[in-house]
PDB file of C-alpha atoms in Angstrom:
ATOM      1  CA  MET A 838      -0.117  -0.035   0.044  1.00 64.00           C
ATOM      2  CA  HIS A 839       1.389   3.323  -0.646  1.00 74.00           C
ATOM      3  CA  LYS A 840       2.340   5.799   2.157  1.00 90.00           C
ATOM      4  CA  PRO A 841      -0.004   8.748   1.067  1.00 94.00           C
ATOM      5  CA  GLY A 842       1.627  12.562  -0.912  1.00 97.00           C
ATOM      6  CA  THR A 843       1.238  15.847   0.835  1.00 98.00           C
ATOM      7  CA  LEU A 844      -0.154  18.646  -0.656  1.00 98.00           C
ATOM      8  CA  HIS A 845       1.775  21.830  -0.950  1.00 98.00           C
ATOM      9  CA  GLY A 846       1.044  24.578  -1.393  1.00 98.00           C
ATOM     10  CA  VAL A 847       3.256  25.988  -4.118  1.00 98.00           C
ATOM     11  CA  SER A 848       2.569  30.559  -3.253  1.00 98.00           C
ATOM     12  CA  LEU A 849       4.654  32.384  -6.421  1.00 98.00           C
ATOM     13  CA  GLY A 850       4.845  35.603  -5.893  1.00 97.00           C
ATOM     14  CA  PRO A 851       2.433  38.006  -7.575  1.00 95.00           C
ATOM     15  CA  GLY A 852       3.919  38.059 -10.913  1.00 95.00           C
ATOM     16  CA  ASP A 853       7.406  37.860 -11.013  1.00 96.00           C
ATOM     17  CA  PRO A 854       9.084  34.669 -11.286  1.00 96.00           C
ATOM     18  CA  GLY A 855      12.233  36.687  -9.203  1.00 96.00           C
ATOM     19  CA  LEU A 856      10.365  37.202  -6.038  1.00 97.00           C
ATOM     20  CA  ILE A 857       9.841  32.692  -6.092  1.00 98.00           C
ATOM     21  CA  THR A 858      11.714  31.186  -3.159  1.00 98.00           C
ATOM     22  CA  ARG A 859      14.267  28.945  -2.780  1.00 98.00           C
ATOM     23  CA  ARG A 860      11.689  26.050  -1.228  1.00 98.00           C
ATOM     24  CA  ALA A 861       9.153  26.490  -3.984  1.00 98.00           C
ATOM     25  CA  TRP A 862      11.897  26.387  -6.695  1.00 98.00           C
ATOM     26  CA  ALA A 863      12.954  23.401  -5.271  1.00 98.00           C
ATOM     27  CA  LEU A 864       9.645  22.143  -4.921  1.00 98.00           C
ATOM     28  CA  LEU A 865       8.646  22.656  -9.115  1.00 98.00           C
ATOM     29  CA  GLU A 866      12.025  20.798 -10.637  1.00 97.00           C
ATOM     30  CA  ARG A 867      10.838  18.295  -8.793  1.00 95.00           C
ATOM     31  CA  ARG A 868       9.563  15.576 -11.859  1.00 94.00           C
ATOM     32  CA  ASP A 869       7.681  12.641  -9.546  1.00 95.00           C
ATOM     33  CA  ALA A 870       4.722  16.321  -8.120  1.00 97.00           C
ATOM     34  CA  VAL A 871       2.040  16.296 -10.331  1.00 98.00           C
ATOM     35  CA  TRP A 872       2.098  20.041 -10.055  1.00 98.00           C
ATOM     36  CA  THR A 873      -2.240  21.161  -9.923  1.00 97.00           C
ATOM     37  CA  TYR A 874      -3.321  25.123 -10.510  1.00 96.00           C
ATOM     38  CA  PRO A 875      -6.858  27.079 -10.695  1.00 95.00           C
ATOM     39  CA  VAL A 876      -8.418  28.875 -12.864  1.00 94.00           C
ATOM     40  CA  ARG A 877     -11.277  30.722 -13.237  1.00 90.00           C
ATOM     41  CA  SER A 878     -12.935  29.224 -16.245  1.00 87.00           C
ATOM     42  CA  LEU A 879     -12.486  25.951 -18.787  1.00 80.00           C
ATOM     43  CA  ARG A 880     -11.319  29.033 -21.166  1.00 83.00           C
ATOM     44  CA  LYS A 881      -8.968  31.214 -19.503  1.00 86.00           C
ATOM     45  CA  GLU A 882      -4.882  30.247 -18.930  1.00 92.00           C
ATOM     46  CA  SER A 883      -4.020  29.485 -15.440  1.00 95.00           C
ATOM     47  CA  TYR A 884      -2.241  33.042 -14.338  1.00 95.00           C
ATOM     48  CA  ALA A 885      -0.370  30.640 -11.508  1.00 96.00           C
ATOM     49  CA  LEU A 886       0.791  28.442 -13.962  1.00 97.00           C
ATOM     50  CA  ASP A 887       1.774  31.338 -16.133  1.00 96.00           C
ATOM     51  CA  ILE A 888       4.546  32.581 -13.862  1.00 97.00           C
ATOM     52  CA  ALA A 889       5.754  29.560 -13.271  1.00 97.00           C
ATOM     53  CA  LEU A 890       6.528  28.488 -16.806  1.00 97.00           C
ATOM     54  CA  ARG A 891       8.092  31.775 -17.615  1.00 97.00           C
ATOM     55  CA  ALA A 892      10.209  31.140 -14.840  1.00 97.00           C
ATOM     56  CA  GLY A 893      11.480  29.050 -17.363  1.00 97.00           C
ATOM     57  CA  LEU A 894      10.471  25.637 -15.497  1.00 97.00           C
ATOM     58  CA  ALA A 895       9.112  22.761 -17.078  1.00 94.00           C
ATOM     59  CA  LEU A 896       5.934  21.106 -16.752  1.00 95.00           C
ATOM     60  CA  PRO A 897       6.369  17.669 -15.615  1.00 95.00           C
ATOM     61  CA  PRO A 898       5.177  14.603 -16.730  1.00 93.00           C
ATOM     62  CA  GLN A 899       1.140  14.849 -14.939  1.00 95.00           C
ATOM     63  CA  HIS A 900      -0.173  17.961 -14.573  1.00 96.00           C
ATOM     64  CA  GLN A 901      -3.600  19.781 -14.051  1.00 95.00           C
ATOM     65  CA  ALA A 902      -6.275  22.318 -13.725  1.00 95.00           C
ATOM     66  CA  LEU A 903      -8.454  22.311 -11.428  1.00 95.00           C
ATOM     67  CA  LEU A 904     -12.048  24.499 -11.142  1.00 94.00           C
ATOM     68  CA  PHE A 905     -12.428  28.159  -8.938  1.00 92.00           C
ATOM     69  CA  PRO A 906     -15.362  29.864 -10.775  1.00 88.00           C
ATOM     70  CA  MET A 907     -15.348  33.027 -10.208  1.00 82.00           C
ATOM     71  CA  THR A 908     -18.821  33.505  -9.224  1.00 80.00           C
ATOM     72  CA  HIS A 909     -20.628  34.336  -6.059  1.00 81.00           C
ATOM     73  CA  ASP A 910     -22.987  31.096  -6.050  1.00 84.00           C
ATOM     74  CA  VAL A 911     -22.222  29.677  -2.323  1.00 89.00           C
ATOM     75  CA  GLU A 912     -23.639  26.182  -4.368  1.00 91.00           C
ATOM     76  CA  LYS A 913     -21.869  26.080  -6.774  1.00 92.00           C
ATOM     77  CA  LEU A 914     -19.085  27.360  -5.159  1.00 90.00           C
ATOM     78  CA  ALA A 915     -18.704  24.213  -2.918  1.00 92.00           C
ATOM     79  CA  ARG A 916     -19.356  21.953  -5.279  1.00 94.00           C
ATOM     80  CA  HIS A 917     -16.717  22.746  -7.783  1.00 93.00           C
ATOM     81  CA  TRP A 918     -14.116  23.326  -3.876  1.00 94.00           C
ATOM     82  CA  LEU A 919     -15.061  19.207  -3.077  1.00 96.00           C
ATOM     83  CA  LYS A 920     -14.388  18.128  -6.995  1.00 96.00           C
ATOM     84  CA  ALA A 921     -11.140  20.514  -6.280  1.00 96.00           C
ATOM     85  CA  ALA A 922     -10.575  18.127  -3.042  1.00 97.00           C
ATOM     86  CA  GLU A 923     -11.577  14.630  -4.917  1.00 97.00           C
ATOM     87  CA  THR A 924      -9.166  15.701  -6.960  1.00 97.00           C
ATOM     88  CA  VAL A 925      -6.090  16.119  -5.035  1.00 97.00           C
ATOM     89  CA  ARG A 926      -7.074  13.418  -2.159  1.00 97.00           C
ATOM     90  CA  ASP A 927      -7.198  10.552  -4.745  1.00 96.00           C
ATOM     91  CA  LEU A 928      -4.111  12.014  -6.715  1.00 97.00           C
ATOM     92  CA  LEU A 929      -1.912  12.093  -2.953  1.00 97.00           C
ATOM     93  CA  ALA A 930      -3.650   8.367  -1.997  1.00 96.00           C
ATOM     94  CA  THR A 931      -1.111   7.249  -4.989  1.00 95.00           C
ATOM     95  CA  GLY A 932       1.504   8.267  -2.662  1.00 96.00           C
ATOM     96  CA  GLN A 933       2.026  11.218  -5.203  1.00 96.00           C
ATOM     97  CA  ASP A 934       3.080  14.440  -3.644  1.00 97.00           C
ATOM     98  CA  VAL A 935       0.378  17.103  -5.880  1.00 98.00           C
ATOM     99  CA  LEU A 936       1.728  21.194  -5.705  1.00 98.00           C
ATOM    100  CA  PHE A 937      -0.912  23.397  -6.424  1.00 98.00           C
ATOM    101  CA  LEU A 938       0.061  26.438  -7.194  1.00 98.00           C
ATOM    102  CA  VAL A 939      -0.633  29.492  -5.920  1.00 97.00           C
ATOM    103  CA  GLU A 940       0.262  34.077  -7.490  1.00 96.00           C
ATOM    104  CA  GLY A 941       0.589  35.501  -4.483  1.00 96.00           C
ATOM    105  CA  ASP A 942       0.643  33.580  -0.818  1.00 97.00           C
ATOM    106  CA  ALA A 943      -1.325  30.456  -0.335  1.00 97.00           C
ATOM    107  CA  SER A 944      -2.613  31.971   2.941  1.00 96.00           C
ATOM    108  CA  THR A 945      -3.725  35.288   2.170  1.00 95.00           C
ATOM    109  CA  TYR A 946      -7.004  35.643  -0.070  1.00 92.00           C
ATOM    110  CA  ALA A 947      -5.972  32.373  -2.372  1.00 93.00           C
ATOM    111  CA  SER A 948      -7.861  29.593  -3.553  1.00 93.00           C
ATOM    112  CA  PHE A 949      -5.311  27.022  -1.528  1.00 96.00           C
ATOM    113  CA  CYS A 950      -7.142  27.697   1.771  1.00 95.00           C
ATOM    114  CA  TYR A 951     -10.242  26.532   0.381  1.00 95.00           C
ATOM    115  CA  LEU A 952      -9.315  23.371  -1.183  1.00 96.00           C
ATOM    116  CA  ALA A 953      -6.371  22.464   1.501  1.00 97.00           C
ATOM    117  CA  ARG A 954     -10.059  22.755   4.353  1.00 97.00           C
ATOM    118  CA  VAL A 955     -12.263  20.835   2.354  1.00 97.00           C
ATOM    119  CA  LEU A 956      -9.404  18.384   1.409  1.00 98.00           C
ATOM    120  CA  ARG A 957      -9.264  17.878   5.235  1.00 97.00           C
ATOM    121  CA  GLU A 958     -12.840  17.352   5.900  1.00 97.00           C
ATOM    122  CA  LEU A 959     -12.400  13.948   3.257  1.00 97.00           C
ATOM    123  CA  ASP A 960      -9.538  13.071   5.157  1.00 96.00           C
ATOM    124  CA  ALA A 961      -8.589  14.727   8.698  1.00 96.00           C
ATOM    125  CA  GLY A 962      -5.130  12.745   8.240  1.00 95.00           C
ATOM    126  CA  ALA A 963      -4.216  14.459   4.756  1.00 97.00           C
ATOM    127  CA  GLN A 964      -0.324  16.025   4.568  1.00 97.00           C
ATOM    128  CA  ILE A 965      -0.363  19.768   3.484  1.00 98.00           C
ATOM    129  CA  GLU A 966       2.584  22.190   3.701  1.00 98.00           C
ATOM    130  CA  ILE A 967       2.174  25.864   2.922  1.00 98.00           C
ATOM    131  CA  VAL A 968       5.385  27.608   1.358  1.00 98.00           C
ATOM    132  CA  PRO A 969       5.165  30.883   1.691  1.00 98.00           C
ATOM    133  CA  GLY A 970       5.177  33.227  -0.712  1.00 97.00           C
ATOM    134  CA  VAL A 971       5.246  37.046  -1.404  1.00 97.00           C
ATOM    135  CA  THR A 972       2.170  38.752  -1.286  1.00 96.00           C
ATOM    136  CA  SER A 973       0.693  41.319  -3.907  1.00 95.00           C
ATOM    137  CA  PHE A 974       0.982  44.478  -1.341  1.00 96.00           C
ATOM    138  CA  ASN A 975       4.253  43.533  -0.019  1.00 96.00           C
ATOM    139  CA  ALA A 976       5.628  43.966  -3.850  1.00 96.00           C
ATOM    140  CA  ALA A 977       3.097  46.429  -5.285  1.00 96.00           C
ATOM    141  CA  CYS A 978       4.776  48.578  -2.136  1.00 96.00           C
ATOM    142  CA  ALA A 979       8.483  47.770  -2.887  1.00 96.00           C
ATOM    143  CA  ARG A 980       7.739  48.644  -6.809  1.00 95.00           C
ATOM    144  CA  LEU A 981       6.224  51.950  -5.344  1.00 95.00           C
ATOM    145  CA  GLN A 982       9.775  52.333  -3.045  1.00 94.00           C
ATOM    146  CA  MET A 983       6.541  53.357  -0.746  1.00 93.00           C
ATOM    147  CA  PRO A 984       6.965  51.657   3.101  1.00 93.00           C
ATOM    148  CA  LEU A 985       4.213  49.404   3.530  1.00 94.00           C
ATOM    149  CA  SER A 986       4.500  50.803   7.573  1.00 91.00           C
ATOM    150  CA  GLU A 987       6.608  52.825   9.703  1.00 88.00           C
ATOM    151  CA  GLN A 988       7.290  52.922  12.834  1.00 84.00           C
ATOM    152  CA  ASP A 989       4.327  52.438  14.787  1.00 84.00           C
ATOM    153  CA  ASP A 990       1.962  52.412  11.406  1.00 89.00           C
ATOM    154  CA  THR A 991      -1.506  50.859  11.594  1.00 92.00           C
ATOM    155  CA  ILE A 992      -2.636  48.334   8.476  1.00 95.00           C
ATOM    156  CA  ALA A 993      -5.557  47.454   7.625  1.00 95.00           C
ATOM    157  CA  ILE A 994      -5.912  44.758   4.650  1.00 95.00           C
ATOM    158  CA  VAL A 995      -8.935  43.742   3.442  1.00 92.00           C
ATOM    159  CA  PRO A 996     -10.719  43.264   0.331  1.00 90.00           C
ATOM    160  CA  ALA A 997     -12.452  46.259  -1.287  1.00 85.00           C
ATOM    161  CA  ALA A 998     -16.096  44.643  -1.336  1.00 83.00           C
ATOM    162  CA  TYR A 999     -16.779  44.919   2.213  1.00 85.00           C
ATOM    163  CA  GLY A1000     -18.348  48.457   1.145  1.00 90.00           C
ATOM    164  CA  ILE A1001     -17.632  52.034   1.359  1.00 93.00           C
ATOM    165  CA  ALA A1002     -18.768  52.803   4.878  1.00 93.00           C
ATOM    166  CA  ALA A1003     -16.612  49.939   5.893  1.00 93.00           C
ATOM    167  CA  VAL A1004     -14.219  51.250   4.016  1.00 93.00           C
ATOM    168  CA  GLU A1005     -14.455  54.734   5.202  1.00 92.00           C
ATOM    169  CA  LYS A1006     -14.532  54.043   8.937  1.00 93.00           C
ATOM    170  CA  MET A1007     -10.829  51.667   8.821  1.00 92.00           C
ATOM    171  CA  LEU A1008      -9.278  55.512   7.385  1.00 92.00           C
ATOM    172  CA  ASP A1009     -10.397  56.965  11.057  1.00 90.00           C
ATOM    173  CA  ASP A1010      -8.906  53.726  12.624  1.00 91.00           C
ATOM    174  CA  PHE A1011      -5.732  53.354  10.504  1.00 94.00           C
ATOM    175  CA  ASP A1012      -2.489  54.886   8.772  1.00 94.00           C
ATOM    176  CA  THR A1013      -2.406  52.417   5.820  1.00 95.00           C
ATOM    177  CA  LEU A1014      -5.179  50.651   4.086  1.00 96.00           C
ATOM    178  CA  VAL A1015      -4.678  48.047   1.369  1.00 96.00           C
ATOM    179  CA  LEU A1016      -7.571  47.642  -0.223  1.00 96.00           C
ATOM    180  CA  MET A1017      -7.607  44.301  -2.847  1.00 94.00           C
ATOM    181  CA  LYS A1018      -9.584  43.171  -5.585  1.00 90.00           C
ATOM    182  CA  VAL A1019     -10.879  46.462  -5.923  1.00 93.00           C
ATOM    183  CA  LYS A1020     -12.787  46.166  -9.601  1.00 91.00           C
ATOM    184  CA  PRO A1021     -16.289  46.571  -8.385  1.00 89.00           C
ATOM    185  CA  LEU A1022     -16.581  49.414  -6.731  1.00 92.00           C
ATOM    186  CA  LEU A1023     -13.169  51.749  -8.083  1.00 95.00           C
ATOM    187  CA  ASP A1024     -15.308  54.730  -9.051  1.00 95.00           C
ATOM    188  CA  ASP A1025     -16.555  54.670  -5.586  1.00 95.00           C
ATOM    189  CA  LEU A1026     -13.244  54.441  -4.207  1.00 96.00           C
ATOM    190  CA  ILE A1027     -11.948  57.432  -5.858  1.00 96.00           C
ATOM    191  CA  ASP A1028     -15.150  59.449  -4.651  1.00 96.00           C
ATOM    192  CA  LEU A1029     -14.422  58.497  -1.271  1.00 96.00           C
ATOM    193  CA  LEU A1030     -10.744  59.896  -1.543  1.00 96.00           C
ATOM    194  CA  ALA A1031     -11.443  62.082  -2.728  1.00 97.00           C
ATOM    195  CA  ARG A1032     -14.247  63.255  -0.034  1.00 96.00           C
ATOM    196  CA  ARG A1033     -11.237  62.581   1.898  1.00 95.00           C
ATOM    197  CA  GLY A1034      -8.611  64.236   0.300  1.00 95.00           C
ATOM    198  CA  LEU A1035      -6.267  61.148  -0.128  1.00 96.00           C
ATOM    199  CA  LEU A1036      -6.058  61.313  -3.707  1.00 97.00           C
ATOM    200  CA  ALA A1037      -2.997  61.969  -3.649  1.00 96.00           C
ATOM    201  CA  HIS A1038      -1.087  59.870  -0.560  1.00 96.00           C
ATOM    202  CA  SER A1039      -2.934  56.733  -2.758  1.00 97.00           C
ATOM    203  CA  ARG A1040      -1.613  54.630  -5.463  1.00 97.00           C
ATOM    204  CA  PHE A1041      -3.064  51.807  -7.886  1.00 97.00           C
ATOM    205  CA  ILE A1042      -0.681  48.503  -8.879  1.00 97.00           C
ATOM    206  CA  GLU A1043      -2.082  45.597 -11.210  1.00 95.00           C
ATOM    207  CA  LYS A1044      -0.589  42.523 -11.555  1.00 94.00           C
ATOM    208  CA  ALA A1045       2.394  43.884  -9.648  1.00 93.00           C
ATOM    209  CA  GLY A1046       5.642  42.840 -10.947  1.00 92.00           C
ATOM    210  CA  SER A1047       4.050  40.682 -14.335  1.00 93.00           C
ATOM    211  CA  PRO A1048       4.835  41.586 -17.627  1.00 94.00           C
ATOM    212  CA  VAL A1049       1.795  43.796 -17.885  1.00 94.00           C
ATOM    213  CA  GLU A1050       1.891  45.299 -14.671  1.00 95.00           C
ATOM    214  CA  ARG A1051       0.220  48.891 -14.732  1.00 96.00           C
ATOM    215  CA  ILE A1052       1.638  51.319 -12.098  1.00 97.00           C
ATOM    216  CA  VAL A1053      -0.635  53.982 -12.191  1.00 97.00           C
ATOM    217  CA  HIS A1054      -0.064  57.253  -9.280  1.00 97.00           C
ATOM    218  CA  ASP A1055      -2.851  59.757 -11.176  1.00 96.00           C
ATOM    219  CA  VAL A1056      -5.722  57.830  -9.361  1.00 97.00           C
ATOM    220  CA  ALA A1057      -8.938  60.028 -10.694  1.00 96.00           C
ATOM    221  CA  GLY A1058      -7.585  58.759 -13.639  1.00 96.00           C
ATOM    222  CA  LEU A1059      -8.963  55.827 -13.979  1.00 96.00           C
ATOM    223  CA  LYS A1060     -12.670  56.697 -13.138  1.00 94.00           C
ATOM    224  CA  GLY A1061     -14.623  54.912 -15.655  1.00 93.00           C
ATOM    225  CA  SER A1062     -12.016  52.937 -16.561  1.00 93.00           C
ATOM    226  CA  LYS A1063     -11.971  48.503 -16.405  1.00 91.00           C
ATOM    227  CA  VAL A1064      -9.110  46.921 -14.579  1.00 93.00           C
ATOM    228  CA  ASN A1065      -8.136  43.644 -13.320  1.00 91.00           C
ATOM    229  CA  TYR A1066      -9.063  41.150 -10.785  1.00 89.00           C
ATOM    230  CA  LEU A1067      -5.662  41.306  -9.639  1.00 91.00           C
ATOM    231  CA  SER A1068      -5.018  44.745  -8.244  1.00 94.00           C
ATOM    232  CA  LEU A1069      -5.253  46.934  -5.825  1.00 96.00           C
ATOM    233  CA  LEU A1070      -4.782  50.454  -3.756  1.00 96.00           C
ATOM    234  CA  LEU A1071      -2.491  51.572  -1.435  1.00 97.00           C
ATOM    235  CA  VAL A1072      -4.002  54.181   0.717  1.00 97.00           C
ATOM    236  CA  LYS A1073      -2.267  56.462   3.272  1.00 95.00           C
ATOM    237  CA  ASN A1074      -3.751  57.978   5.798  1.00 92.00           C
ATOM    238  CA  PRO A1075      -1.331  60.831   6.901  1.00 89.00           C
ATOM    239  CA  ASN A1076      -4.151  62.947   8.702  1.00 82.00           C
ATOM    240  CA  ARG A1077      -4.821  60.242  11.504  1.00 82.00           C
ATOM    241  CA  GLU A1078      -5.959  61.783  14.730  1.00 75.00           C
ATOM    242  CA  ARG A1079      -3.147  59.189  16.230  1.00 72.00           C
ATOM    243  CA  GLY A1080      -3.287  58.782  20.556  1.00 64.00           C
ATOM    244  CA  GLU A1081       0.663  60.227  22.521  1.00 66.00           C
ATOM    245  CA  MET A1082       3.116  58.009  22.636  1.00 62.00           C
ATOM    246  CA  ILE A1083       3.760  56.232  25.870  1.00 61.00           C
ATOM    247  CA  ARG A1084       6.664  54.319  25.941  1.00 56.00           C
ATOM    248  CA  GLY A1085       6.644  52.024  23.084  1.00 56.00           C
ATOM    249  CA  CYS A1086       2.596  52.913  23.000  1.00 58.00           C
ATOM    250  CA  ARG A1087       0.022  55.213  22.405  1.00 57.00           C
ATOM    251  CA  LYS A1088      -2.637  56.809  24.753  1.00 57.00           C
ATOM    252  CA  LYS A1089      -5.563  56.594  23.232  1.00 62.00           C
ATOM    253  CA  THR A1090      -6.876  59.126  21.433  1.00 61.00           C
ATOM    254  CA  THR A1091     -10.228  61.773  22.343  1.00 61.00           C
ATOM    255  CA  THR A1092     -12.359  59.655  20.156  1.00 62.00           C
ATOM    256  CA  GLU A1093     -11.695  56.618  20.967  1.00 62.00           C
ATOM    257  CA  LEU A1094     -12.209  57.119  24.367  1.00 61.00           C
ATOM    258  CA  GLU A1095     -15.273  58.230  24.056  1.00 65.00           C
ATOM    259  CA  GLU A1096     -15.947  55.581  21.719  1.00 66.00           C
ATOM    260  CA  GLU A1097     -15.711  52.998  25.100  1.00 67.00           C
ATOM    261  CA  ASN A1098     -17.233  55.781  26.955  1.00 69.00           C
ATOM    262  CA  GLN A1099     -20.996  54.879  25.004  1.00 69.00           C
ATOM    263  CA  ALA A1100     -20.386  50.642  25.181  1.00 61.00           C
TER     264      ALA A1100
END
């Protein structure tokens, strides 16, 4: 009987093959492991696979696309996650290791999270390893030569789909906002940043580090335009009210104290 293989979530970084870690590279050079990679539809190519191929890595003898559709239909998503996990489970049962290729980092808003969770539901003893990688927002900051945080800055990393009201509240609480997947709400976000006087402190980047990377400093100029799903906004909030530092920690602001008293 075969010893079951291990599922590896292999992070590839957001688009530049030079950001693939040595650990990920070593796994990808193996010829005895099966590559799997997510596709949004059977008519589209895998962005994660494209990163690996642009790195000069060769497809192994066994490789397979796994469908993770772009939909908010919970039942449809569950069906496809289950089918992908069953496919991986069957491959692991043959004793083969399975590499699931992930753009960015496998633990950060990645399809791998769903795959690993459902696989564990099918087989509680499944062996799973996550190979960490460079996130899109870290790569974006590097490309923009813009610090993600300094000293005691607070940071929020959120999908823009939480909505304008939620993003506006976060502007009161955080010094840096990383707004992921901004495509559906971009125009509304631009209006909010204009109203808050933050357009000059905002930057847009799409497919960071890839050959089709797009950086926009004049964020207002994006209004009404189409952007890629793999895009984000970095927003600095220099005028946020901040408390006084005491031995490395900040005193609570007046606003925070008032909110506590009202609670």
